[in-house]
Amino acid sequence: MATRARRAERREEPLSRERIVEAAIGILDTVGEAGLTFRVLAERLATGPGAIYWHVSGKDELLGAATEVVVAGTVLGGDAGASPQEATRALALRLFDAIDAHPWIGTQLARSPGQSPMLQVFEQLGRQVQALGVPRPARFTAASALLNYILGVGGQNAANAHGQESEKNRTEFLDTVAATWASLDPEEYAFTRDVAEQLRDHDDRAEFLAGIDLILAGIAASRDERRS
Amino acid sequence: MATRARRAERREEPLSRERIVEAAIGILDTVGEAGLTFRVLAERLATGPGAIYWHVSGKDELLGAATEVVVAGTVLGGDAGASPQEATRALALRLFDAIDAHPWIGTQLARSPGQSPMLQVFEQLGRQVQALGVPRPARFTAASALLNYILGVGGQNAANAHGQESEKNRTEFLDTVAATWASLDPEEYAFTRDVAEQLRDHDDRAEFLAGIDLILAGIAASRDERRS
DNA sequence: ACCTGAACACCGTTCAAGT
DNA sequence: ACCTGAACACCGTTCAAGT
């Protein structure tokens, strides 16, 4: 019996790059990066592992394609009437939320240097930097600083495996970290101990945004200094 | 014949956590992260894979320990007479160079959230932030911004697999990227195309430092704003 | 053209057996 | 206490064979 006929019987669509990437995203979001296996993916798609290789060259491309889909969906769509500062903050927050919802892109974004997903982010950041009035030679540095900061936070979020959904686990987690920090060697970790207390009512999102604002302030300061 | 006697005959030291971590660093530096295998590591140590598990709980701990050794060696040792700005820049540069020499710590640093290596960096950055005169409640944000930026750049350096040692390959690589950027869709990638030319004489280290300066400028601006 | 699934060449990790 | 190395349970990827 032909494959097509069997699929039709089970009311399944034929295999396609798009369906494969979609299924991969589903697995990544639910089971995490370590859970994405060609065998698991093949099972979910009701086929064998080899079939996937007809549509996708390997795991790297698959992860890249998955990242591209998610990033493309979050990078665009800013408010047209917003100021450059507001637009930058909004873009950064959209990326933060995307990484929060799909922690694996935090790892993946950093791994695709000149690749499409990172370039998409860089492009949008660069446009805002330009709109901020940064002179041409300083734009690359400003956009890169924003990008690298976002990538850094993204990597942290991915590493922290934000899997602990509930708010309770969240505060529990922060309490544990705060307690650990407070118990560090007083001489070796004087600063860390000193700020440990602040960690208990810590809002990742707000903290992320505060970092963006710091860089934006630096951009503004450098720009104004040049003018005078 | 006892193991000890055999080792003595071959003039080998006995296995130890320290020797294992040292050997792992050697492999990581030469063959890269993918080249570090328990079988390869065991061969280099003239033993079986299982022996390593007596001294180290697993691969994660091994990578963590290797990162800790390298980071501990680079985080300390700043000039005592330097200003906080200079000290911050020097610390950041030391980290940049360490990541450049051992690209794998770029990946690894990001993966150890509350772990020792990251905390060591955070602590040193925090001390400089404090020395910069940043008020207490703003210190955490400032230190985090610096840290996340450094982690972001580190991840990029690791991804770019700076393996291409020679200077020639370096400029060749930049030329290729610049050419790729210049050929992007003019509407979709207007900004990236515009800055592509700057990429040809691009100094990673200087660019990294410029980003640090941007954040330092932001920190100074925020601090002074609060004062007035 | 597209799919199947056994097979290959690897992993990290375990563990009975040795010294 | 420490080491050995075969064995286990996985990987990503390939490929002859099918439809």
XYZ file of C-alpha atoms (C1' of nucleotides) in Angstrom:
494
model
C 0.000 0.000 0.000
C 1.330 3.414 -0.911
C 2.563 5.690 1.838
C 0.267 8.428 0.648
C -2.760 6.158 0.888
C -1.834 5.073 4.382
C -1.393 8.658 5.496
C -4.720 9.619 3.947
C -6.373 6.779 5.831
C -5.000 8.132 9.096
C -5.940 11.626 7.969
C -2.351 12.771 8.221
C -0.689 15.407 6.132
C 2.427 14.355 4.234
C 5.776 15.060 5.797
C 7.212 18.491 5.060
C 9.977 20.713 6.341
C 7.382 22.958 7.878
C 5.622 20.155 9.750
C 8.947 18.796 10.983
C 10.080 22.184 12.313
C 6.699 22.717 13.925
C 6.848 19.361 15.661
C 10.418 20.099 16.770
C 9.307 23.390 18.335
C 6.557 21.544 20.149
C 9.009 19.049 21.607
C 11.540 21.754 22.479
C 8.907 23.768 24.319
C 7.537 20.844 26.298
C 10.446 18.475 26.894
C 13.335 20.869 26.414
C 16.450 20.841 24.312
C 17.686 17.491 25.586
C 14.330 15.915 24.774
C 14.507 16.667 21.061
C 15.654 13.439 19.478
C 15.278 12.222 15.931
C 13.623 9.111 17.264
C 11.147 11.040 19.410
C 10.535 13.476 16.587
C 10.007 10.626 14.121
C 7.563 8.945 16.461
C 5.541 12.120 16.875
C 5.437 12.411 13.082
C 4.515 8.736 12.717
C 7.520 7.900 10.594
C 11.114 6.676 10.861
C 14.150 8.785 11.779
C 15.531 8.534 8.271
C 12.508 10.214 6.714
C 13.345 13.487 8.453
C 16.702 13.642 6.706
C 14.948 13.914 3.372
C 13.601 17.327 4.380
C 16.287 18.577 6.754
C 20.055 18.162 6.545
C 20.604 17.409 10.223
C 19.972 18.482 13.774
C 21.812 21.789 13.523
C 19.688 22.923 10.623
C 16.579 21.766 12.411
C 17.401 23.799 15.527
C 18.311 26.763 13.371
C 15.054 26.569 11.457
C 13.081 26.290 14.682
C 14.838 29.343 16.095
C 14.251 31.262 12.905
C 10.521 30.613 13.013
C 10.185 31.799 16.602
C 12.452 34.831 16.210
C 10.856 35.951 12.963
C 7.513 35.983 14.740
C 8.694 38.142 17.612
C 11.108 40.573 16.010
C 8.521 42.360 13.938
C 5.381 44.166 14.928
C 6.509 47.237 16.849
C 4.261 50.198 17.471
C 4.679 52.644 14.589
C 4.114 55.737 16.731
C 6.590 54.855 19.431
C 9.789 56.797 20.120
C 13.093 55.042 19.376
C 13.643 54.466 23.073
C 10.197 52.992 23.488
C 10.587 50.904 20.352
C 13.916 49.527 21.548
C 12.490 48.655 24.931
C 9.471 47.033 23.330
C 11.609 45.003 20.935
C 13.892 43.895 23.748
C 10.926 42.917 25.901
C 9.374 40.942 23.061
C 12.626 39.024 22.711
C 12.828 38.501 26.455
C 9.329 37.085 26.549
C 10.036 34.874 23.554
C 13.117 33.462 25.258
C 11.117 33.051 28.432
C 8.463 31.073 26.551
C 11.013 29.119 24.505
C 14.169 28.958 26.631
C 16.009 26.922 24.001
C 16.252 29.896 21.632
C 18.403 31.567 24.272
C 21.035 28.910 23.703
C 20.414 28.687 19.996
C 20.544 32.387 19.177
C 24.056 32.609 20.521
C 25.137 29.635 18.455
C 24.134 31.078 15.116
C 26.711 33.833 14.631
C 26.067 35.219 11.169
C 22.844 33.284 10.820
C 19.480 34.646 9.994
C 17.850 34.742 13.432
C 20.610 36.807 14.989
C 20.800 39.059 11.974
C 17.105 39.749 12.196
C 17.514 40.925 15.757
C 20.620 42.926 14.908
C 18.826 44.649 12.038
C 15.900 45.749 14.158
C 18.129 46.940 16.969
C 20.269 48.816 14.467
C 17.286 50.636 13.045
C 16.313 51.877 16.465
C 19.879 52.931 17.157
C 19.858 54.892 13.942
C 16.529 56.449 14.879
C 18.053 57.429 18.219
C 20.340 59.748 16.310
C 23.554 57.835 16.853
C 26.160 58.914 14.286
C 27.016 56.350 11.647
C 30.408 55.145 12.929
C 29.027 54.516 16.413
C 25.948 52.605 15.323
C 27.590 49.225 15.004
C 28.931 49.380 18.542
C 25.607 50.506 19.984
C 23.596 47.827 18.200
C 26.138 45.175 19.119
C 26.083 46.178 22.766
C 22.313 45.852 22.900
C 22.432 42.547 21.024
C 25.154 41.042 23.173
C 23.391 42.082 26.354
C 20.175 40.459 25.139
C 22.060 37.319 24.135
C 23.710 37.194 27.538
C 20.430 37.437 29.396
C 18.908 34.956 26.994
C 21.649 32.464 27.693
C 21.122 32.885 31.412
C 17.411 32.335 31.088
C 18.038 29.212 29.049
C 20.538 27.935 31.610
C 18.220 28.624 34.500
C 15.774 26.321 32.758
C 12.792 28.413 33.604
C 10.865 25.159 33.626
C 9.642 25.907 37.113
C 6.381 27.376 35.951
C 4.589 28.230 39.138
C 5.121 31.492 40.950
C 5.713 29.595 44.154
C 8.667 27.681 42.756
C 9.982 30.956 41.463
C 10.117 32.683 44.830
C 11.354 29.479 46.421
C 14.163 29.385 43.895
C 15.109 33.003 44.555
C 15.048 32.405 48.286
C 17.403 29.493 47.890
C 19.825 31.508 45.788
C 19.627 34.440 48.177
C 20.355 32.139 51.104
C 23.308 30.616 49.262
C 24.705 34.031 48.468
C 24.279 35.210 52.024
C 26.305 32.253 53.265
C 29.298 32.915 51.032
C 32.698 33.816 52.368
C 32.429 37.394 53.743
C 35.766 38.492 52.364
C 35.793 36.736 49.032
C 32.198 37.575 48.213
C 31.584 40.840 50.017
C 29.610 42.417 47.187
C 27.526 39.379 46.341
C 26.569 38.967 50.002
C 25.658 42.618 50.159
C 23.160 42.423 47.304
C 21.804 38.981 48.206
C 18.882 40.521 50.051
C 17.687 42.369 46.943
C 17.336 39.069 45.187
C 14.248 38.030 47.117
C 11.913 40.428 45.436
C 13.588 40.294 42.088
C 11.727 40.673 38.818
C 13.689 39.212 35.909
C 11.754 41.145 33.350
C 12.098 44.484 35.109
C 15.755 43.818 35.761
C 16.312 42.990 32.107
C 14.638 46.206 31.086
C 16.711 48.199 33.566
C 19.809 46.849 31.863
C 18.483 47.930 28.477
C 17.829 51.381 29.904
C 21.369 51.530 31.203
C 22.756 50.854 27.739
C 20.317 53.325 26.199
C 21.522 55.914 28.704
C 25.079 55.149 27.688
C 24.206 55.538 24.025
C 22.543 58.870 24.696
C 25.449 60.077 26.801
C 28.045 59.134 24.183
C 25.992 60.793 21.471
C 25.527 64.031 23.386
C 29.165 64.137 24.408
C 30.197 63.947 20.765
C 27.922 66.845 19.927
C 29.409 69.208 22.449
C 51.016 -6.074 39.766
C 49.567 -3.204 41.670
C 48.360 -0.163 39.765
C 50.588 2.064 41.813
C 53.657 0.046 40.911
C 52.770 0.120 37.217
C 52.286 3.855 37.313
C 55.577 4.309 39.132
C 57.290 2.256 36.460
C 55.919 4.547 33.778
C 56.799 7.505 35.973
C 53.192 8.637 36.064
C 51.503 10.419 38.868
C 48.423 8.770 40.285
C 45.056 9.899 38.999
C 43.583 12.884 40.782
C 40.793 15.356 40.259
C 43.370 18.003 39.523
C 45.166 15.980 36.880
C 41.852 15.043 35.247
C 40.682 18.653 35.078
C 44.054 19.730 33.734
C 43.943 17.098 30.993
C 40.365 18.096 30.164
C 41.419 21.735 29.740
C 44.188 20.607 27.420
C 41.766 18.685 25.240
C 39.197 21.479 25.281
C 41.803 24.012 24.190
C 43.196 21.905 21.369
C 40.324 19.804 20.061
C 37.401 21.877 21.266
C 34.300 21.146 23.244
C 33.118 18.354 20.980
C 36.485 16.649 21.235
C 36.306 16.170 24.993
C 35.201 12.590 25.468
C 35.603 10.302 28.417
C 37.306 7.802 26.161
C 39.750 10.351 24.779
C 40.329 11.756 28.242
C 40.899 8.274 29.659
C 43.377 7.468 26.905
C 45.332 10.639 27.556
C 45.439 9.701 31.238
C 46.412 6.126 30.402
C 43.424 4.615 32.123
C 39.857 3.493 31.500
C 36.787 5.747 31.278
C 35.412 4.370 34.507
C 38.408 5.508 36.533
C 37.507 9.142 35.934
C 34.168 8.688 37.639
C 35.916 7.906 40.880
C 37.214 11.499 41.014
C 34.524 13.399 39.155
C 30.771 12.879 39.210
C 30.228 13.342 35.485
C 30.831 15.477 32.462
C 28.937 18.500 33.753
C 31.062 18.674 36.880
C 34.185 18.192 34.811
C 33.322 21.112 32.521
C 32.371 23.207 35.512
C 35.637 22.468 37.267
C 37.626 23.265 34.131
C 35.814 26.580 33.761
C 36.367 27.366 37.408
C 40.120 26.859 37.103
C 40.437 29.134 34.096
C 38.127 31.840 35.429
C 39.719 31.870 38.865
C 43.065 32.526 37.208
C 41.851 35.491 35.190
C 39.417 37.231 37.484
C 41.981 38.281 40.031
C 45.088 40.363 39.716
C 43.920 43.863 38.867
C 46.130 46.892 39.269
C 45.634 48.273 42.771
C 46.168 51.889 41.740
C 43.713 51.906 38.877
C 40.494 53.912 38.840
C 37.233 51.942 38.972
C 36.677 52.610 35.264
C 40.153 51.395 34.409
C 39.792 48.401 36.696
C 36.477 47.445 35.114
C 37.893 47.730 31.637
C 40.943 45.715 32.631
C 38.831 42.989 34.228
C 36.568 42.827 31.201
C 39.535 42.610 28.870
C 41.122 39.860 30.920
C 37.891 37.897 30.616
C 37.686 38.596 26.904
C 41.204 37.337 26.373
C 40.535 34.267 28.490
C 37.465 33.443 26.421
C 39.464 34.077 23.281
C 42.143 31.649 24.437
C 39.611 29.117 25.743
C 36.463 29.614 23.665
C 34.654 26.814 25.479
C 34.380 28.854 28.693
C 32.177 31.252 26.728
C 29.599 28.518 26.412
C 30.240 27.130 29.845
C 30.081 30.375 31.810
C 26.562 30.970 30.582
C 25.498 27.481 31.603
C 26.491 27.766 35.243
C 23.878 30.168 36.598
C 24.509 30.374 40.298
C 27.766 28.477 40.012
C 31.116 29.560 41.250
C 32.749 30.804 38.021
C 29.945 33.198 37.206
C 29.730 34.355 40.796
C 33.426 35.142 40.827
C 32.992 37.395 37.822
C 29.865 38.972 39.272
C 31.632 39.686 42.533
C 34.556 41.459 40.886
C 32.288 43.464 38.600
C 30.138 44.403 41.563
C 33.093 45.700 43.516
C 34.051 48.006 40.690
C 30.460 49.157 40.358
C 30.458 49.989 44.027
C 33.776 51.803 43.660
C 32.235 53.782 40.813
C 29.913 55.351 43.347
C 26.718 53.679 42.211
C 24.119 53.837 44.988
C 23.286 50.539 46.650
C 19.912 49.756 45.052
C 21.310 50.319 41.546
C 24.413 48.210 41.964
C 22.823 44.881 41.177
C 21.459 46.149 37.878
C 24.759 47.713 36.879
C 26.829 44.633 37.708
C 24.293 42.379 35.968
C 24.343 44.519 32.835
C 28.112 44.279 32.621
C 28.044 40.559 33.328
C 25.335 39.785 30.797
C 27.067 41.812 28.127
C 30.305 39.929 28.762
C 28.463 36.610 28.705
C 26.807 37.566 25.432
C 30.081 38.440 23.754
C 31.637 35.327 25.236
C 28.920 33.165 23.755
C 29.446 34.776 20.379
C 33.176 34.180 20.526
C 32.576 30.554 21.441
C 30.098 30.151 18.595
C 32.409 31.775 16.086
C 34.858 29.052 17.018
C 37.852 31.332 16.917
C 39.788 28.286 15.855
C 40.972 30.173 12.812
C 44.204 31.200 14.397
C 45.992 33.048 11.662
C 45.422 36.697 11.003
C 44.886 35.984 7.349
C 41.963 33.666 8.011
C 40.594 36.307 10.301
C 40.421 39.029 7.665
C 39.230 36.497 5.130
C 36.435 35.559 7.472
C 35.445 39.164 8.021
C 35.504 39.813 4.302
C 33.185 36.884 3.716
C 30.746 38.090 6.360
C 30.892 41.641 5.026
C 30.191 40.394 1.514
C 27.270 38.311 2.757
C 25.814 41.274 4.613
C 26.234 43.543 1.616
C 24.229 41.124 -0.495
C 21.237 40.991 1.827
C 17.805 42.233 0.848
C 18.050 46.056 0.724
C 14.685 46.612 2.359
C 14.682 43.868 4.922
C 18.271 44.459 5.988
C 18.841 48.145 5.333
C 20.808 48.748 8.517
C 22.937 45.629 8.342
C 23.887 46.435 4.756
C 24.759 49.939 5.784
C 27.259 48.861 8.430
C 28.664 45.917 6.458
C 31.569 48.010 5.218
C 32.737 48.777 8.762
C 33.135 45.078 9.358
C 36.221 44.782 7.174
C 38.524 46.545 9.575
C 36.878 45.309 12.692
C 38.724 44.631 15.906
C 36.810 42.287 18.180
C 38.714 43.320 21.238
C 38.327 47.053 20.642
C 34.671 46.577 19.810
C 34.142 44.613 22.998
C 35.763 47.365 25.010
C 33.651 50.005 23.290
C 30.573 48.143 24.467
C 31.902 48.092 28.011
C 32.505 51.840 27.798
C 28.950 52.348 26.604
C 27.585 50.572 29.651
C 29.990 52.436 31.925
C 28.755 55.690 30.378
C 25.203 54.598 31.093
C 26.076 53.784 34.678
C 27.715 57.175 35.138
C 24.783 58.980 33.521
C 22.224 57.203 35.701
C 24.240 57.899 38.804
C 24.676 61.604 38.056
C 21.036 61.963 37.138
C 20.039 60.597 40.518
C 22.289 63.120 42.245
C 20.745 66.158 40.652
C 10.185 11.395 -5.162
C 9.593 10.089 -0.806
C 9.565 6.939 3.033
C 11.131 2.910 6.042
C 13.780 1.054 9.706
C 17.742 -1.685 10.505
C 22.530 -0.759 11.098
C 26.790 2.009 12.058
C 29.716 4.602 14.763
C 29.658 6.937 18.268
C 28.314 8.903 23.140
C 28.006 9.234 28.824
C 27.633 6.287 32.490
C 27.548 1.968 35.312
C 29.377 -1.863 37.618
C 31.269 -6.391 38.606
C 35.727 -7.646 38.974
C 40.255 -6.866 40.059
C 44.500 -4.984 42.901
C 40.664 2.916 48.232
C 41.291 3.061 43.654
C 41.366 1.280 39.016
C 39.853 -1.591 34.876
C 37.254 -2.220 30.797
C 33.319 -4.614 29.134
C 28.528 -3.606 28.864
C 24.223 -0.754 28.818
C 21.262 2.523 27.056
C 21.267 5.837 24.487
C 22.607 9.293 20.516
C 22.870 11.413 15.223
C 23.266 9.787 10.828
C 23.416 6.612 6.757
C 21.625 3.695 3.351
C 19.793 -0.341 0.964
C 15.347 -1.460 0.220
C 10.769 -0.474 -0.577
C 6.480 2.117 -2.665
